[in-house]
Structure formats: C-alpha cells, structure tokens
mmCIF file of C-alpha atoms in Angstrom:
data_model
loop_
_atom_site.group_PDB
_atom_site.id
_atom_site.type_symbol
_atom_site.label_atom_id
_atom_site.label_comp_id
_atom_site.label_asym_id
_atom_site.label_seq_id
_atom_site.Cartn_x
_atom_site.Cartn_y
_atom_site.Cartn_z
ATOM 1 C CA GLN A 981 -15.496 -14.967 -18.440
ATOM 2 C CA PHE A 982 -17.407 -14.697 -15.193
ATOM 3 C CA VAL A 983 -20.797 -14.104 -13.600
ATOM 4 C CA GLU A 984 -21.142 -10.880 -11.633
ATOM 5 C CA SER A 985 -23.932 -9.800 -9.297
ATOM 6 C CA ASP A 986 -25.722 -6.619 -10.319
ATOM 7 C CA ASP A 987 -27.163 -4.604 -7.390
ATOM 8 C CA ASP A 988 -25.322 -6.007 -4.391
ATOM 9 C CA GLU A 989 -22.997 -8.851 -3.442
ATOM 10 C CA GLU A 990 -25.648 -11.624 -3.525
ATOM 11 C CA LEU A 991 -25.712 -14.300 -6.232
ATOM 12 C CA LEU A 992 -28.117 -17.232 -6.639
ATOM 13 C CA PHE A 993 -27.661 -20.178 -9.018
ATOM 14 C CA ASN A 994 -30.366 -22.763 -9.762
ATOM 15 C CA ILE A 995 -28.964 -25.965 -11.247
ATOM 16 C CA PRO A 996 -31.428 -28.651 -12.434
ATOM 17 C CA PHE A 997 -30.083 -32.138 -13.101
ATOM 18 C CA THR A 998 -31.338 -34.624 -15.701
ATOM 19 C CA GLY A 999 -31.017 -37.523 -13.250
ATOM 20 C CA SER A 1000 -30.378 -38.244 -9.595
ATOM 21 C CA VAL A 1001 -27.108 -36.833 -8.241
ATOM 22 C CA LYS A 1002 -25.079 -37.651 -5.153
ATOM 23 C CA LEU A 1003 -23.107 -34.426 -4.595
ATOM 24 C CA LYS A 1004 -19.765 -34.979 -2.865
ATOM 25 C CA GLY A 1005 -17.911 -31.699 -3.273
ATOM 26 C CA VAL A 1006 -17.930 -28.161 -4.675
ATOM 27 C CA ILE A 1007 -15.161 -25.920 -6.051
ATOM 28 C CA VAL A 1008 -15.657 -22.142 -6.395
ATOM 29 C CA VAL A 1009 -13.185 -19.939 -8.275
ATOM 30 C CA GLY A 1010 -13.115 -16.163 -7.938
ATOM 31 C CA GLU A 1011 -10.543 -13.413 -8.028
ATOM 32 C CA GLU A 1012 -8.132 -12.802 -5.184
ATOM 33 C CA ASP A 1013 -9.861 -9.578 -4.181
ATOM 34 C CA GLY A 1014 -13.020 -8.344 -2.490
ATOM 35 C CA THR A 1015 -15.301 -9.705 -5.234
ATOM 36 C CA HIS A 1016 -14.606 -13.368 -4.290
ATOM 37 C CA PRO A 1017 -17.600 -14.937 -2.499
ATOM 38 C CA ALA A 1018 -17.022 -15.382 1.244
ATOM 39 C CA GLU A 1019 -19.958 -17.697 1.983
ATOM 40 C CA MET A 1020 -21.851 -20.410 0.106
ATOM 41 C CA ARG A 1021 -25.218 -21.838 1.142
ATOM 42 C CA LEU A 1022 -26.523 -25.004 -0.545
ATOM 43 C CA PHE A 1023 -30.204 -25.914 -0.871
ATOM 44 C CA ARG A 1024 -31.551 -29.187 -2.253
ATOM 45 C CA ASN A 1025 -34.565 -29.862 -4.477
ATOM 46 C CA ILE A 1026 -36.192 -26.408 -4.525
ATOM 47 C CA PRO A 1027 -36.886 -25.788 -8.241
ATOM 48 C CA HIS A 1028 -37.193 -22.125 -9.293
ATOM 49 C CA MET A 1029 -35.736 -20.899 -6.003
ATOM 50 C CA SER A 1030 -35.740 -17.092 -5.641
ATOM 51 C CA PHE A 1031 -33.977 -14.682 -3.311
ATOM 52 C CA ASP A 1032 -37.148 -14.696 -1.166
ATOM 53 C CA ASP A 1033 -36.542 -18.415 -0.503
ATOM 54 C CA THR A 1034 -33.002 -17.840 0.820
ATOM 55 C CA ALA A 1035 -34.426 -17.071 4.268
ATOM 56 C CA LYS A 1036 -34.968 -20.840 4.618
ATOM 57 C CA GLU A 1037 -32.394 -22.934 6.455
ATOM 58 C CA PRO A 1038 -29.847 -24.306 3.956
ATOM 59 C CA GLU A 1039 -28.775 -27.956 3.878
ATOM 60 C CA GLN A 1040 -25.168 -26.851 4.355
ATOM 61 C CA THR A 1041 -23.240 -23.577 4.703
ATOM 62 C CA PHE A 1042 -19.575 -23.021 3.889
ATOM 63 C CA SER A 1043 -17.172 -20.219 4.764
ATOM 64 C CA LEU A 1044 -15.111 -19.792 1.608
ATOM 65 C CA SER A 1045 -11.459 -18.889 1.201
ATOM 66 C CA GLN A 1046 -10.212 -16.866 -1.742
ATOM 67 C CA ASP A 1047 -9.299 -19.487 -4.343
ATOM 68 C CA PRO A 1048 -8.315 -18.017 -7.744
ATOM 69 C CA LEU A 1049 -6.799 -21.321 -8.929
ATOM 70 C CA GLY A 1050 -9.599 -23.735 -7.939
ATOM 71 C CA GLU A 1051 -7.408 -25.712 -5.542
ATOM 72 C CA LEU A 1052 -9.921 -25.953 -2.673
ATOM 73 C CA GLU A 1053 -12.744 -28.490 -2.669
ATOM 74 C CA TYR A 1054 -15.528 -28.089 -0.125
ATOM 75 C CA PRO A 1055 -16.870 -31.535 0.855
ATOM 76 C CA THR A 1056 -20.627 -31.830 1.279
ATOM 77 C CA LYS A 1057 -22.527 -33.879 3.831
ATOM 78 C CA ILE A 1058 -23.228 -36.672 1.343
ATOM 79 C CA ALA A 1059 -26.276 -38.018 3.214
ATOM 80 C CA ARG A 1060 -27.989 -34.630 2.749
ATOM 81 C CA PHE A 1061 -27.091 -34.416 -0.933
ATOM 82 C CA SER A 1062 -28.129 -37.870 -2.183
ATOM 83 C CA ASN A 1063 -31.117 -38.168 -4.558
ATOM 84 C CA LEU A 1064 -30.514 -34.584 -5.636
ATOM 85 C CA TYR A 1065 -32.415 -33.447 -8.722
ATOM 86 C CA HIS A 1066 -32.020 -29.675 -8.243
ATOM 87 C CA LEU A 1067 -29.255 -27.699 -6.529
ATOM 88 C CA SER A 1068 -29.530 -24.052 -5.500
ATOM 89 C CA MET A 1069 -26.355 -22.210 -4.561
ATOM 90 C CA HIS A 1070 -26.689 -18.923 -2.676
ATOM 91 C CA PHE A 1071 -23.683 -16.645 -2.221
ATOM 92 C CA PRO A 1072 -24.874 -14.020 0.305
ATOM 93 C CA LYS A 1073 -21.644 -12.102 0.825
ATOM 94 C CA ASN A 1074 -18.122 -11.547 -0.427
ATOM 95 C CA PHE A 1075 -14.853 -10.143 0.920
ATOM 96 C CA GLY A 1076 -15.992 -6.508 0.917
ATOM 97 C CA ALA A 1077 -16.657 -5.430 -2.686
ATOM 98 C CA GLU A 1078 -19.963 -4.026 -3.953
ATOM 99 C CA THR A 1079 -20.446 -6.951 -6.350
ATOM 100 C CA THR A 1080 -19.469 -10.633 -6.395
ATOM 101 C CA LYS A 1081 -17.707 -12.350 -9.307
ATOM 102 C CA ILE A 1082 -17.518 -16.108 -9.871
ATOM 103 C CA PHE A 1083 -15.378 -17.531 -12.673
ATOM 104 C CA TYR A 1084 -16.021 -21.256 -12.157
ATOM 105 C CA ILE A 1085 -18.190 -23.628 -10.123
ATOM 106 C CA GLY A 1086 -17.165 -27.294 -10.097
ATOM 107 C CA LEU A 1087 -19.469 -30.025 -8.834
ATOM 108 C CA LYS A 1088 -18.086 -33.444 -7.868
ATOM 109 C CA GLY A 1089 -20.334 -36.444 -7.399
ATOM 110 C CA GLU A 1090 -22.204 -39.318 -9.013
ATOM 111 C CA TRP A 1091 -25.065 -39.181 -11.511
ATOM 112 C CA THR A 1092 -27.653 -41.892 -12.193
ATOM 113 C CA GLU A 1093 -30.737 -41.946 -14.404
#
C-alpha cells in the first residue's frame, strides 16, 4: 500500500503528536523509479498546513535518494525539532514522474507528555 499524489508530483503530510516530540531522523521509502520523492521539506508546529503555506521557509530541507528498502535515515537538526507538537512534511518534487508515491515514512525521536 502507498500514498500517491493526484494532480502533480507534490505531496503534503500533516502529522499531529499527542505530546512533545524531539525528532532525530526520518526514513522515506518509495519505489526505485521516477515516482520516488526527490526532496523533503520539514516544517514545525504549523497545524492544518496547506499547500499555500509551503512558500514559507522550511526548518530543514533534504535531497532524497531513491530508497526502496528504507535503509537511509535523514538526520534532523535536533535543536530545530525539539518541543515539536505538529510536523508537516512537504514533498515538492520527485525523480521525473507525473505523480509521487510513498510507501513508508519512519520518524525517529523521543516523545514526552
């Protein structure tokens, strides 16, 4: 199973947390083809973020490699991702396909109430 963008290659995920999170790393799994996301932009504490909000400067941007097995972990700048209660993940482009597919997103960190 996977999530696939509909009109273009952009995808946006809003992830609320039930406590305070210190995010240390992210794993993104896609197929080894043009549908794999090529870039990931992370935003902190913007509930109900929309595509209109993606023009803002992200907390951190990553150039992604095709990773169908989930072997790559992208480390975050921990100081920017402490006291996180909402994470928005924007995938603005892929490796050339019309749509983007993501099979798995892994978040590594610490949670406190």
